[in-house]
Amino acid sequence: MNRRDFVSNALMLPAVASAAQADSTHTSDSASLREKFYGCIVGVYAGSALKGPTEGLPWPEIQKRYGTVDHMMGYQDYHNGWNREPGTTEDGAEREKFMITAIIEKKDRVTAEDVRAKWLRDMKPEAAGMISEPFERILLDIAKSGIPASDIGRYCDYAGLVSMSRSCHVLGLINAGDIENAVQDVFEVGQLYQTTNSRGLQWAAITGIAIASATKPGATVDSVLADVLKGHPRIFTRGPAETVYTETFTHSNVLTEIEHALEATKKCQDFREMRVAFDSIYNGIGIPYAQAYASEVVTKGICIFNMVKGNTKEAMVSAVNMGRDTDCLAAVSAGISGALTGAGSVPEEWVKQVDYATTKMPVTCSRRTVRESADGVYNAFRTRLTRMRTYAERMENA
């Protein structure tokens, strides 16, 4: 056991023990901890897939072409001629799969080095531009050089993107109920994709906080929002440069941006009203990945989660009809919702279609089913909890 594991395990024991108790408090209106893990991964995978061909389109164009998107559709991406099966996931889900694999195999929290090892073993170079973003081929080549894994993200040009924010749910799950260590792991593993302590990782920490909070026994939408708005010392929060908005608002810092967006959308009853409310706030164009910055996607994701009261299916449908970066938005909003309420609201045929499409993906790093992925992480959490209990008992009797 290294120093990091020793210290974090000792500090974390009461929190994870509390989260694990959720297994024995399952009722008709609350998901067990195992089902929260499953609901979270369903939200990420099925939400990413439900977007179909809508990614990058403004919402009026989505409405004109498809009406309301509420079923799986086939689509193309990256202009590579691959006709994707309905239910096919995309680059963000691939990132999550690497973290899932590392956690399942280690049966514990993971570091950037742990995940880099899975890149080197499982990432196919031809995946870049096929299922993953082109810049991920560059990161893979850098990873092969042997430099420290925590330095790799320094060489990615997109420090503020949603790359980690929409892919880090599993770090919240392996730290179920423990916000502190979820945040630490997001900042640690996220260095594979983004600069240490960058804005992108601060926004990713919000996703990690929400997932860890949602898995607590007795968690509610309000309790998750309270933990999100409480923030963390590593997240840039409020300060004297804060600017109050009127019709729009200045993106001065993480928590203020979320607070202002929640206020601006508090009367929205559905995604049709919410997407109009956000039109004057997030409308950037003309630069690479203009629609995929973490500030926009995570903020919208939190607001959707609040609006749908944690309903996983409604979060997916709302997100994919919002326009702009629909797949990442669905992963954030539905992943958080699923971690709170499970996947009971999601049609089973959607999950089956995602599993089927996974068998047809030519360059994916993992062909696990959604259930296999979720249960693998859940079992890793249980194994870790058992290890921590054994250690605590041994030391208490020392």
mmCIF file of C-alpha atoms in Angstrom:
data_model
loop_
_atom_site.group_PDB
_atom_site.id
_atom_site.type_symbol
_atom_site.label_atom_id
_atom_site.label_comp_id
_atom_site.label_asym_id
_atom_site.label_seq_id
_atom_site.Cartn_x
_atom_site.Cartn_y
_atom_site.Cartn_z
ATOM 1 C CA MET A 1 0.000 0.000 0.000
ATOM 2 C CA ASN A 2 1.588 3.286 -1.085
ATOM 3 C CA ARG A 3 1.403 6.531 0.878
ATOM 4 C CA ARG A 4 -1.447 7.919 -1.219
ATOM 5 C CA ASP A 5 -3.565 4.811 -0.679
ATOM 6 C CA PHE A 6 -2.742 4.669 3.030
ATOM 7 C CA VAL A 7 -3.704 8.255 3.746
ATOM 8 C CA SER A 8 -6.778 8.386 1.521
ATOM 9 C CA ASN A 9 -8.128 5.041 2.719
ATOM 10 C CA ALA A 10 -7.842 6.072 6.348
ATOM 11 C CA LEU A 11 -9.583 9.384 5.742
ATOM 12 C CA MET A 12 -12.256 7.942 3.498
ATOM 13 C CA LEU A 13 -13.471 4.965 5.549
ATOM 14 C CA PRO A 14 -16.470 6.614 7.250
ATOM 15 C CA ALA A 15 -17.678 8.152 3.986
ATOM 16 C CA VAL A 16 -17.590 4.996 1.887
ATOM 17 C CA ALA A 17 -19.054 2.930 4.686
ATOM 18 C CA SER A 18 -21.976 5.341 4.758
ATOM 19 C CA ALA A 19 -22.415 5.130 0.991
ATOM 20 C CA ALA A 20 -22.337 1.347 1.066
ATOM 21 C CA GLN A 21 -25.253 1.304 3.487
ATOM 22 C CA ALA A 22 -27.458 2.371 0.598
ATOM 23 C CA ASP A 23 -27.551 -1.282 -0.464
ATOM 24 C CA SER A 24 -29.617 -2.122 2.613
ATOM 25 C CA THR A 25 -31.929 0.882 2.334
ATOM 26 C CA HIS A 26 -33.412 0.138 -1.083
ATOM 27 C CA THR A 27 -37.080 1.010 -1.330
ATOM 28 C CA SER A 28 -39.564 1.381 -4.157
ATOM 29 C CA ASP A 29 -38.674 5.057 -4.515
ATOM 30 C CA SER A 30 -34.901 4.911 -4.038
ATOM 31 C CA ALA A 31 -32.230 3.128 -6.038
ATOM 32 C CA SER A 32 -29.739 0.799 -4.377
ATOM 33 C CA LEU A 33 -26.092 1.740 -4.637
ATOM 34 C CA ARG A 34 -25.537 -0.924 -7.301
ATOM 35 C CA GLU A 35 -28.389 0.504 -9.351
ATOM 36 C CA LYS A 36 -27.012 4.017 -8.930
ATOM 37 C CA PHE A 37 -23.747 2.829 -10.460
ATOM 38 C CA TYR A 38 -25.719 1.253 -13.305
ATOM 39 C CA GLY A 39 -27.921 4.319 -13.777
ATOM 40 C CA CYS A 40 -24.870 6.545 -14.006
ATOM 41 C CA ILE A 41 -23.198 4.443 -16.713
ATOM 42 C CA VAL A 42 -26.512 4.082 -18.586
ATOM 43 C CA GLY A 43 -26.814 7.860 -18.499
ATOM 44 C CA VAL A 44 -23.329 8.312 -19.932
ATOM 45 C CA TYR A 45 -23.505 5.638 -22.635
ATOM 46 C CA ALA A 46 -27.143 5.852 -23.721
ATOM 47 C CA GLY A 47 -27.144 9.625 -23.404
ATOM 48 C CA SER A 48 -24.076 9.880 -25.637
ATOM 49 C CA ALA A 49 -25.700 7.570 -28.189
ATOM 50 C CA LEU A 50 -29.157 9.155 -28.168
ATOM 51 C CA LYS A 51 -27.780 12.334 -29.670
ATOM 52 C CA GLY A 52 -27.473 10.544 -33.033
ATOM 53 C CA PRO A 53 -26.848 13.120 -35.780
ATOM 54 C CA THR A 54 -27.768 16.170 -33.658
ATOM 55 C CA GLU A 55 -24.307 17.001 -32.318
ATOM 56 C CA GLY A 56 -23.154 20.438 -33.380
ATOM 57 C CA LEU A 57 -26.525 21.562 -34.701
ATOM 58 C CA PRO A 58 -28.346 24.604 -33.326
ATOM 59 C CA TRP A 59 -31.628 23.649 -31.731
ATOM 60 C CA PRO A 60 -33.852 25.235 -34.430
ATOM 61 C CA GLU A 61 -32.166 22.952 -36.978
ATOM 62 C CA ILE A 62 -32.694 19.889 -34.771
ATOM 63 C CA GLN A 63 -36.348 20.772 -34.439
ATOM 64 C CA LYS A 64 -36.706 21.357 -38.179
ATOM 65 C CA ARG A 65 -35.058 18.067 -39.160
ATOM 66 C CA TYR A 66 -36.164 15.703 -36.412
ATOM 67 C CA GLY A 67 -38.876 17.320 -34.313
ATOM 68 C CA THR A 68 -38.172 16.024 -30.817
ATOM 69 C CA VAL A 69 -35.355 13.464 -30.683
ATOM 70 C CA ASP A 70 -36.537 10.665 -28.390
ATOM 71 C CA HIS A 71 -35.219 7.506 -30.057
ATOM 72 C CA MET A 72 -31.895 6.057 -31.180
ATOM 73 C CA MET A 73 -30.750 6.998 -34.685
ATOM 74 C CA GLY A 74 -27.800 6.012 -36.828
ATOM 75 C CA TYR A 75 -25.332 8.720 -37.744
ATOM 76 C CA GLN A 76 -21.932 9.570 -39.187
ATOM 77 C CA ASP A 77 -19.140 11.545 -37.570
ATOM 78 C CA TYR A 78 -15.682 12.883 -38.503
ATOM 79 C CA HIS A 79 -16.626 12.645 -42.205
ATOM 80 C CA ASN A 80 -15.056 9.183 -42.382
ATOM 81 C CA GLY A 81 -17.903 7.331 -44.114
ATOM 82 C CA TRP A 82 -18.674 5.042 -41.174
ATOM 83 C CA ASN A 83 -22.419 4.622 -40.849
ATOM 84 C CA ARG A 84 -22.802 4.116 -37.124
ATOM 85 C CA GLU A 85 -25.476 1.822 -35.783
ATOM 86 C CA PRO A 86 -28.176 3.464 -33.689
ATOM 87 C CA GLY A 87 -26.912 3.319 -30.114
ATOM 88 C CA THR A 88 -23.248 3.858 -30.991
ATOM 89 C CA THR A 89 -21.332 5.812 -28.359
ATOM 90 C CA GLU A 90 -18.542 8.252 -29.147
ATOM 91 C CA ASP A 91 -15.216 9.727 -28.045
ATOM 92 C CA GLY A 92 -16.252 10.716 -24.524
ATOM 93 C CA ALA A 93 -17.545 7.238 -23.771
ATOM 94 C CA GLU A 94 -14.229 5.832 -25.004
ATOM 95 C CA ARG A 95 -12.389 7.993 -22.463
ATOM 96 C CA GLU A 96 -14.688 6.741 -19.742
ATOM 97 C CA LYS A 97 -14.085 3.136 -20.845
ATOM 98 C CA PHE A 98 -10.346 3.457 -20.253
ATOM 99 C CA MET A 99 -10.973 4.678 -16.695
ATOM 100 C CA ILE A 100 -13.534 1.926 -16.145
ATOM 101 C CA THR A 101 -11.073 -0.725 -17.306
ATOM 102 C CA ALA A 102 -8.347 0.622 -15.035
ATOM 103 C CA ILE A 103 -10.666 0.629 -12.016
ATOM 104 C CA ILE A 104 -12.058 -2.846 -12.710
ATOM 105 C CA GLU A 105 -8.593 -4.344 -13.069
ATOM 106 C CA LYS A 106 -7.071 -2.529 -10.091
ATOM 107 C CA LYS A 107 -10.211 -2.872 -7.935
ATOM 108 C CA ASP A 108 -9.418 0.513 -6.425
ATOM 109 C CA ARG A 109 -8.960 4.194 -7.142
ATOM 110 C CA VAL A 110 -6.677 4.872 -10.083
ATOM 111 C CA THR A 111 -3.966 7.341 -11.029
ATOM 112 C CA ALA A 112 -3.034 8.916 -14.334
ATOM 113 C CA GLU A 113 -0.338 6.256 -14.681
ATOM 114 C CA ASP A 114 -2.906 3.480 -14.225
ATOM 115 C CA VAL A 115 -5.075 4.862 -17.011
ATOM 116 C CA ARG A 116 -2.092 5.600 -19.275
ATOM 117 C CA ALA A 117 -1.203 1.903 -19.039
ATOM 118 C CA LYS A 118 -4.634 1.046 -20.484
ATOM 119 C CA TRP A 119 -4.107 3.556 -23.281
ATOM 120 C CA LEU A 120 -0.875 1.856 -24.251
ATOM 121 C CA ARG A 121 -2.453 -1.577 -24.126
ATOM 122 C CA ASP A 122 -5.947 -0.970 -25.513
ATOM 123 C CA MET A 123 -6.063 2.239 -27.562
ATOM 124 C CA LYS A 124 -5.972 1.627 -31.289
ATOM 125 C CA PRO A 125 -4.104 4.364 -33.198
ATOM 126 C CA GLU A 126 -6.732 4.241 -35.953
ATOM 127 C CA ALA A 127 -9.410 5.198 -33.397
ATOM 128 C CA ALA A 128 -8.365 8.865 -33.659
ATOM 129 C CA GLY A 129 -10.636 10.449 -36.234
ATOM 130 C CA MET A 130 -12.755 7.304 -36.310
ATOM 131 C CA ILE A 131 -14.310 7.146 -32.833
ATOM 132 C CA SER A 132 -12.043 9.533 -30.888
ATOM 133 C CA GLU A 133 -10.936 13.113 -31.428
ATOM 134 C CA PRO A 134 -7.871 13.520 -33.704
ATOM 135 C CA PHE A 135 -5.848 15.097 -30.885
ATOM 136 C CA GLU A 136 -6.078 11.849 -28.927
ATOM 137 C CA ARG A 137 -3.661 10.228 -31.380
ATOM 138 C CA ILE A 138 -1.125 12.900 -30.434
ATOM 139 C CA LEU A 139 -1.688 12.242 -26.746
ATOM 140 C CA LEU A 140 -1.208 8.510 -27.334
ATOM 141 C CA ASP A 141 2.105 9.143 -29.107
ATOM 142 C CA ILE A 142 3.227 11.314 -26.190
ATOM 143 C CA ALA A 143 2.113 8.622 -23.749
ATOM 144 C CA LYS A 144 4.387 6.156 -25.551
ATOM 145 C CA SER A 145 7.381 8.427 -24.952
ATOM 146 C CA GLY A 146 7.551 7.521 -21.286
ATOM 147 C CA ILE A 147 7.142 10.998 -19.854
ATOM 148 C CA PRO A 148 5.173 11.142 -16.596
ATOM 149 C CA ALA A 149 1.476 10.572 -17.231
ATOM 150 C CA SER A 150 0.663 13.707 -15.245
ATOM 151 C CA ASP A 151 2.544 15.771 -17.843
ATOM 152 C CA ILE A 152 0.708 14.495 -20.922
ATOM 153 C CA GLY A 153 -2.208 16.918 -20.724
ATOM 154 C CA ARG A 154 0.191 19.860 -20.907
ATOM 155 C CA TYR A 155 0.642 19.042 -24.567
ATOM 156 C CA CYS A 156 -3.055 19.161 -25.430
ATOM 157 C CA ASP A 157 -4.115 22.440 -27.020
ATOM 158 C CA TYR A 158 -7.577 22.408 -25.461
ATOM 159 C CA ALA A 159 -7.256 23.000 -21.725
ATOM 160 C CA GLY A 160 -10.798 24.306 -21.279
ATOM 161 C CA LEU A 161 -12.673 21.623 -23.184
ATOM 162 C CA VAL A 162 -15.262 19.258 -21.768
ATOM 163 C CA SER A 163 -12.949 16.281 -22.434
ATOM 164 C CA MET A 164 -12.683 15.294 -18.765
ATOM 165 C CA SER A 165 -15.922 16.813 -17.478
ATOM 166 C CA ARG A 166 -18.047 14.493 -19.593
ATOM 167 C CA SER A 167 -15.892 11.409 -18.971
ATOM 168 C CA CYS A 168 -15.007 11.355 -15.279
ATOM 169 C CA HIS A 169 -18.216 9.921 -13.771
ATOM 170 C CA VAL A 170 -16.536 6.668 -12.841
ATOM 171 C CA LEU A 171 -14.085 8.537 -10.600
ATOM 172 C CA GLY A 172 -17.082 9.738 -8.625
ATOM 173 C CA LEU A 173 -18.429 6.174 -8.467
ATOM 174 C CA ILE A 174 -15.271 4.533 -7.132
ATOM 175 C CA ASN A 175 -15.343 7.314 -4.504
ATOM 176 C CA ALA A 176 -19.078 6.907 -3.872
ATOM 177 C CA GLY A 177 -20.205 9.197 -1.081
ATOM 178 C CA ASP A 178 -16.773 10.793 -0.702
ATOM 179 C CA ILE A 179 -16.529 14.164 -2.417
ATOM 180 C CA GLU A 180 -12.993 14.974 -1.271
ATOM 181 C CA ASN A 181 -11.371 11.959 -2.891
ATOM 182 C CA ALA A 182 -13.574 12.180 -5.981
ATOM 183 C CA VAL A 183 -12.222 15.685 -6.575
ATOM 184 C CA GLN A 184 -8.642 14.594 -5.944
ATOM 185 C CA ASP A 185 -8.968 11.762 -8.466
ATOM 186 C CA VAL A 186 -10.485 14.028 -11.125
ATOM 187 C CA PHE A 187 -7.529 16.408 -10.819
ATOM 188 C CA GLU A 188 -5.088 13.468 -10.830
ATOM 189 C CA VAL A 189 -6.406 11.426 -13.765
ATOM 190 C CA GLY A 190 -7.514 14.510 -15.674
ATOM 191 C CA GLN A 191 -3.878 15.477 -16.221
ATOM 192 C CA LEU A 192 -3.874 12.964 -19.067
ATOM 193 C CA TYR A 193 -6.066 15.351 -21.040
ATOM 194 C CA GLN A 194 -5.652 18.822 -19.601
ATOM 195 C CA THR A 195 -3.173 21.026 -17.797
ATOM 196 C CA THR A 196 -2.811 20.571 -14.041
ATOM 197 C CA ASN A 197 -5.381 22.688 -12.162
ATOM 198 C CA SER A 198 -6.761 24.045 -15.440
ATOM 199 C CA ARG A 199 -10.262 25.419 -15.855
ATOM 200 C CA GLY A 200 -11.234 22.233 -17.671
ATOM 201 C CA LEU A 201 -10.334 20.162 -14.614
ATOM 202 C CA GLN A 202 -12.057 22.566 -12.247
ATOM 203 C CA TRP A 203 -15.258 22.055 -14.220
ATOM 204 C CA ALA A 204 -14.666 18.300 -14.285
ATOM 205 C CA ALA A 205 -14.460 18.412 -10.500
ATOM 206 C CA ILE A 206 -18.067 19.656 -10.503
ATOM 207 C CA THR A 207 -19.117 16.470 -12.283
ATOM 208 C CA GLY A 208 -17.128 14.422 -9.774
ATOM 209 C CA ILE A 209 -18.731 16.237 -6.837
ATOM 210 C CA ALA A 210 -22.216 15.692 -8.226
ATOM 211 C CA ILE A 211 -21.677 11.953 -8.775
ATOM 212 C CA ALA A 212 -20.120 11.352 -5.360
ATOM 213 C CA SER A 213 -22.907 13.373 -3.742
ATOM 214 C CA ALA A 214 -25.685 11.590 -5.644
ATOM 215 C CA THR A 215 -24.505 8.199 -4.379
ATOM 216 C CA LYS A 216 -24.862 9.187 -0.724
ATOM 217 C CA PRO A 217 -27.676 7.461 1.202
ATOM 218 C CA GLY A 218 -30.756 9.666 1.181
ATOM 219 C CA ALA A 219 -29.378 11.988 -1.494
ATOM 220 C CA THR A 220 -31.821 14.310 -3.244
ATOM 221 C CA VAL A 221 -31.630 16.785 -6.091
ATOM 222 C CA ASP A 222 -31.374 19.581 -3.547
ATOM 223 C CA SER A 223 -28.617 17.886 -1.565
ATOM 224 C CA VAL A 224 -26.590 17.302 -4.736
ATOM 225 C CA LEU A 225 -26.971 20.934 -5.767
ATOM 226 C CA ALA A 226 -25.956 22.034 -2.275
ATOM 227 C CA ASP A 227 -22.751 19.983 -2.488
ATOM 228 C CA VAL A 228 -22.026 21.332 -5.970
ATOM 229 C CA LEU A 229 -22.471 24.940 -4.870
ATOM 230 C CA LYS A 230 -20.370 24.333 -1.764
ATOM 231 C CA GLY A 231 -17.518 23.731 -4.168
ATOM 232 C CA HIS A 232 -14.023 22.694 -3.170
ATOM 233 C CA PRO A 233 -10.791 24.578 -2.353
ATOM 234 C CA ARG A 234 -9.270 23.496 -5.680
ATOM 235 C CA ILE A 235 -12.106 25.071 -7.658
ATOM 236 C CA PHE A 236 -11.935 28.767 -8.510
ATOM 237 C CA THR A 237 -14.968 30.143 -6.704
ATOM 238 C CA ARG A 238 -16.117 33.624 -5.782
ATOM 239 C CA GLY A 239 -13.963 36.704 -5.649
ATOM 240 C CA PRO A 240 -13.887 40.489 -6.024
ATOM 241 C CA ALA A 241 -13.918 40.212 -9.833
ATOM 242 C CA GLU A 242 -17.381 38.697 -9.759
ATOM 243 C CA THR A 243 -19.803 40.350 -12.179
ATOM 244 C CA VAL A 244 -23.566 40.232 -11.750
ATOM 245 C CA TYR A 245 -25.486 39.624 -14.952
ATOM 246 C CA THR A 246 -28.658 41.171 -16.325
ATOM 247 C CA GLU A 247 -29.760 39.448 -19.526
ATOM 248 C CA THR A 248 -26.427 37.668 -19.836
ATOM 249 C CA PHE A 249 -23.612 37.149 -17.384
ATOM 250 C CA THR A 250 -19.870 37.269 -17.291
ATOM 251 C CA HIS A 251 -18.213 33.890 -16.771
ATOM 252 C CA SER A 252 -16.159 35.081 -13.820
ATOM 253 C CA ASN A 253 -15.736 31.758 -12.003
ATOM 254 C CA VAL A 254 -17.133 28.278 -11.682
ATOM 255 C CA LEU A 255 -19.645 28.462 -8.855
ATOM 256 C CA THR A 256 -20.945 31.903 -9.743
ATOM 257 C CA GLU A 257 -21.565 30.758 -13.301
ATOM 258 C CA ILE A 258 -23.586 27.785 -12.079
ATOM 259 C CA GLU A 259 -25.541 29.912 -9.588
ATOM 260 C CA HIS A 260 -26.413 32.483 -12.246
ATOM 261 C CA ALA A 261 -27.511 29.798 -14.691
ATOM 262 C CA LEU A 262 -29.712 28.100 -12.107
ATOM 263 C CA GLU A 263 -31.339 31.457 -11.413
ATOM 264 C CA ALA A 264 -31.795 32.195 -15.118
ATOM 265 C CA THR A 265 -33.479 28.829 -15.741
ATOM 266 C CA LYS A 266 -35.398 28.303 -12.505
ATOM 267 C CA LYS A 267 -38.762 28.877 -14.191
ATOM 268 C CA CYS A 268 -38.060 26.627 -17.190
ATOM 269 C CA GLN A 269 -40.534 23.765 -17.379
ATOM 270 C CA ASP A 270 -38.954 21.841 -20.258
ATOM 271 C CA PHE A 271 -35.987 21.814 -22.620
ATOM 272 C CA ARG A 272 -37.813 24.045 -25.112
ATOM 273 C CA GLU A 273 -37.870 26.870 -22.603
ATOM 274 C CA MET A 274 -34.379 26.158 -21.314
ATOM 275 C CA ARG A 275 -32.665 26.194 -24.702
ATOM 276 C CA VAL A 276 -34.175 29.628 -25.400
ATOM 277 C CA ALA A 277 -33.023 30.866 -21.997
ATOM 278 C CA PHE A 278 -29.455 29.781 -22.796
ATOM 279 C CA ASP A 279 -29.363 31.219 -26.330
ATOM 280 C CA SER A 280 -28.116 34.629 -25.213
ATOM 281 C CA ILE A 281 -25.597 33.127 -22.790
ATOM 282 C CA TYR A 282 -23.806 30.373 -24.729
ATOM 283 C CA ASN A 283 -23.512 31.085 -28.435
ATOM 284 C CA GLY A 284 -19.820 30.954 -29.317
ATOM 285 C CA ILE A 285 -18.828 29.995 -32.867
ATOM 286 C CA GLY A 286 -15.838 30.256 -35.158
ATOM 287 C CA ILE A 287 -13.098 28.593 -33.112
ATOM 288 C CA PRO A 288 -12.199 24.907 -32.733
ATOM 289 C CA TYR A 289 -14.608 23.118 -30.414
ATOM 290 C CA ALA A 290 -16.529 26.349 -29.839
ATOM 291 C CA GLN A 291 -19.529 24.448 -28.493
ATOM 292 C CA ALA A 292 -17.595 22.023 -26.318
ATOM 293 C CA TYR A 293 -16.152 24.104 -23.514
ATOM 294 C CA ALA A 294 -16.621 22.642 -20.069
ATOM 295 C CA SER A 295 -18.107 25.813 -18.608
ATOM 296 C CA GLU A 296 -21.037 25.679 -21.023
ATOM 297 C CA VAL A 297 -21.665 21.943 -20.943
ATOM 298 C CA VAL A 298 -21.349 21.371 -17.195
ATOM 299 C CA THR A 299 -23.426 24.441 -16.351
ATOM 300 C CA LYS A 300 -26.195 23.355 -18.703
ATOM 301 C CA GLY A 301 -25.935 19.794 -17.396
ATOM 302 C CA ILE A 302 -26.475 20.902 -13.797
ATOM 303 C CA CYS A 303 -29.465 23.014 -14.856
ATOM 304 C CA ILE A 304 -31.042 20.105 -16.762
ATOM 305 C CA PHE A 305 -30.501 17.793 -13.788
ATOM 306 C CA ASN A 306 -32.295 20.326 -11.616
ATOM 307 C CA MET A 307 -35.135 20.878 -14.089
ATOM 308 C CA VAL A 308 -35.933 17.163 -14.597
ATOM 309 C CA LYS A 309 -35.493 16.411 -10.883
ATOM 310 C CA GLY A 310 -32.978 13.667 -11.559
ATOM 311 C CA ASN A 311 -35.078 11.685 -14.048
ATOM 312 C CA THR A 312 -32.462 9.935 -16.178
ATOM 313 C CA LYS A 313 -34.508 9.518 -19.371
ATOM 314 C CA GLU A 314 -35.810 13.094 -19.241
ATOM 315 C CA ALA A 315 -32.268 14.359 -18.767
ATOM 316 C CA MET A 316 -31.143 12.528 -21.915
ATOM 317 C CA VAL A 317 -34.039 13.730 -24.047
ATOM 318 C CA SER A 318 -33.688 17.300 -22.802
ATOM 319 C CA ALA A 319 -29.957 17.359 -23.500
ATOM 320 C CA VAL A 320 -30.025 15.966 -27.030
ATOM 321 C CA ASN A 321 -32.664 18.500 -28.055
ATOM 322 C CA MET A 322 -30.790 21.499 -26.617
ATOM 323 C CA GLY A 323 -28.452 21.871 -29.584
ATOM 324 C CA ARG A 324 -24.688 22.471 -29.734
ATOM 325 C CA ASP A 325 -22.652 19.771 -27.910
ATOM 326 C CA THR A 326 -25.574 17.428 -27.346
ATOM 327 C CA ASP A 327 -23.696 14.193 -26.600
ATOM 328 C CA CYS A 328 -21.484 15.679 -23.886
ATOM 329 C CA LEU A 329 -24.447 17.495 -22.392
ATOM 330 C CA ALA A 330 -26.436 14.261 -22.257
ATOM 331 C CA ALA A 331 -23.533 12.431 -20.621
ATOM 332 C CA VAL A 332 -23.188 15.070 -17.893
ATOM 333 C CA SER A 333 -26.878 15.620 -17.110
ATOM 334 C CA ALA A 334 -28.010 11.997 -17.459
ATOM 335 C CA GLY A 335 -24.903 10.604 -15.751
ATOM 336 C CA ILE A 336 -25.581 12.716 -12.666
ATOM 337 C CA SER A 337 -29.291 11.896 -12.805
ATOM 338 C CA GLY A 338 -28.614 8.173 -13.107
ATOM 339 C CA ALA A 339 -26.242 8.284 -10.142
ATOM 340 C CA LEU A 340 -29.124 9.667 -8.072
ATOM 341 C CA THR A 341 -32.173 7.765 -9.316
ATOM 342 C CA GLY A 342 -30.840 4.783 -11.277
ATOM 343 C CA ALA A 343 -31.946 3.714 -14.745
ATOM 344 C CA GLY A 344 -35.547 2.784 -14.023
ATOM 345 C CA SER A 345 -36.874 5.587 -16.226
ATOM 346 C CA VAL A 346 -34.771 4.537 -19.243
ATOM 347 C CA PRO A 347 -36.371 2.188 -21.819
ATOM 348 C CA GLU A 348 -34.641 -1.195 -21.704
ATOM 349 C CA GLU A 349 -34.489 -1.265 -25.501
ATOM 350 C CA TRP A 350 -32.189 1.765 -25.426
ATOM 351 C CA VAL A 351 -29.692 -0.107 -23.278
ATOM 352 C CA LYS A 352 -29.966 -3.217 -25.459
ATOM 353 C CA GLN A 353 -29.357 -1.097 -28.552
ATOM 354 C CA VAL A 354 -26.232 0.438 -27.006
ATOM 355 C CA ASP A 355 -24.951 -3.049 -26.155
ATOM 356 C CA TYR A 356 -25.670 -4.264 -29.688
ATOM 357 C CA ALA A 357 -23.990 -1.234 -31.278
ATOM 358 C CA THR A 358 -20.923 -1.838 -29.105
ATOM 359 C CA THR A 359 -20.476 -5.246 -30.746
ATOM 360 C CA LYS A 360 -20.344 -3.481 -34.132
ATOM 361 C CA MET A 361 -17.804 -0.809 -33.218
ATOM 362 C CA PRO A 362 -14.584 -1.505 -35.147
ATOM 363 C CA VAL A 363 -12.139 0.392 -32.942
ATOM 364 C CA THR A 364 -13.584 0.578 -29.434
ATOM 365 C CA CYS A 365 -11.267 -0.085 -26.490
ATOM 366 C CA SER A 366 -13.881 -2.233 -24.696
ATOM 367 C CA ARG A 367 -16.891 -4.326 -25.685
ATOM 368 C CA ARG A 368 -18.303 -4.724 -22.194
ATOM 369 C CA THR A 369 -22.044 -4.322 -21.923
ATOM 370 C CA VAL A 370 -23.412 -1.414 -19.936
ATOM 371 C CA ARG A 371 -24.280 -3.754 -17.059
ATOM 372 C CA GLU A 372 -20.835 -5.404 -17.136
ATOM 373 C CA SER A 373 -19.166 -1.993 -16.954
ATOM 374 C CA ALA A 374 -21.339 -0.763 -14.098
ATOM 375 C CA ASP A 375 -21.121 -3.979 -12.091
ATOM 376 C CA GLY A 376 -17.380 -4.158 -12.654
ATOM 377 C CA VAL A 377 -16.942 -0.727 -11.077
ATOM 378 C CA TYR A 378 -19.427 -1.537 -8.309
ATOM 379 C CA ASN A 379 -17.562 -4.746 -7.460
ATOM 380 C CA ALA A 380 -14.287 -2.807 -7.439
ATOM 381 C CA PHE A 381 -15.850 -0.400 -4.943
ATOM 382 C CA ARG A 382 -17.014 -3.284 -2.743
ATOM 383 C CA THR A 383 -13.571 -4.918 -2.884
ATOM 384 C CA ARG A 384 -11.950 -1.643 -1.931
ATOM 385 C CA LEU A 385 -14.376 -1.187 0.935
ATOM 386 C CA THR A 386 -13.601 -4.679 2.248
ATOM 387 C CA ARG A 387 -9.877 -3.980 2.054
ATOM 388 C CA MET A 388 -10.343 -0.749 4.015
ATOM 389 C CA ARG A 389 -12.440 -2.447 6.686
ATOM 390 C CA THR A 390 -9.786 -5.142 7.110
ATOM 391 C CA TYR A 391 -7.112 -2.497 7.478
ATOM 392 C CA ALA A 392 -9.180 -0.509 9.999
ATOM 393 C CA GLU A 393 -9.901 -3.595 12.101
ATOM 394 C CA ARG A 394 -6.243 -4.596 12.114
ATOM 395 C CA MET A 395 -5.094 -1.155 13.183
ATOM 396 C CA GLU A 396 -7.818 -0.751 15.803
ATOM 397 C CA ASN A 397 -6.530 -3.930 17.459
ATOM 398 C CA ALA A 398 -2.883 -2.959 17.202
#
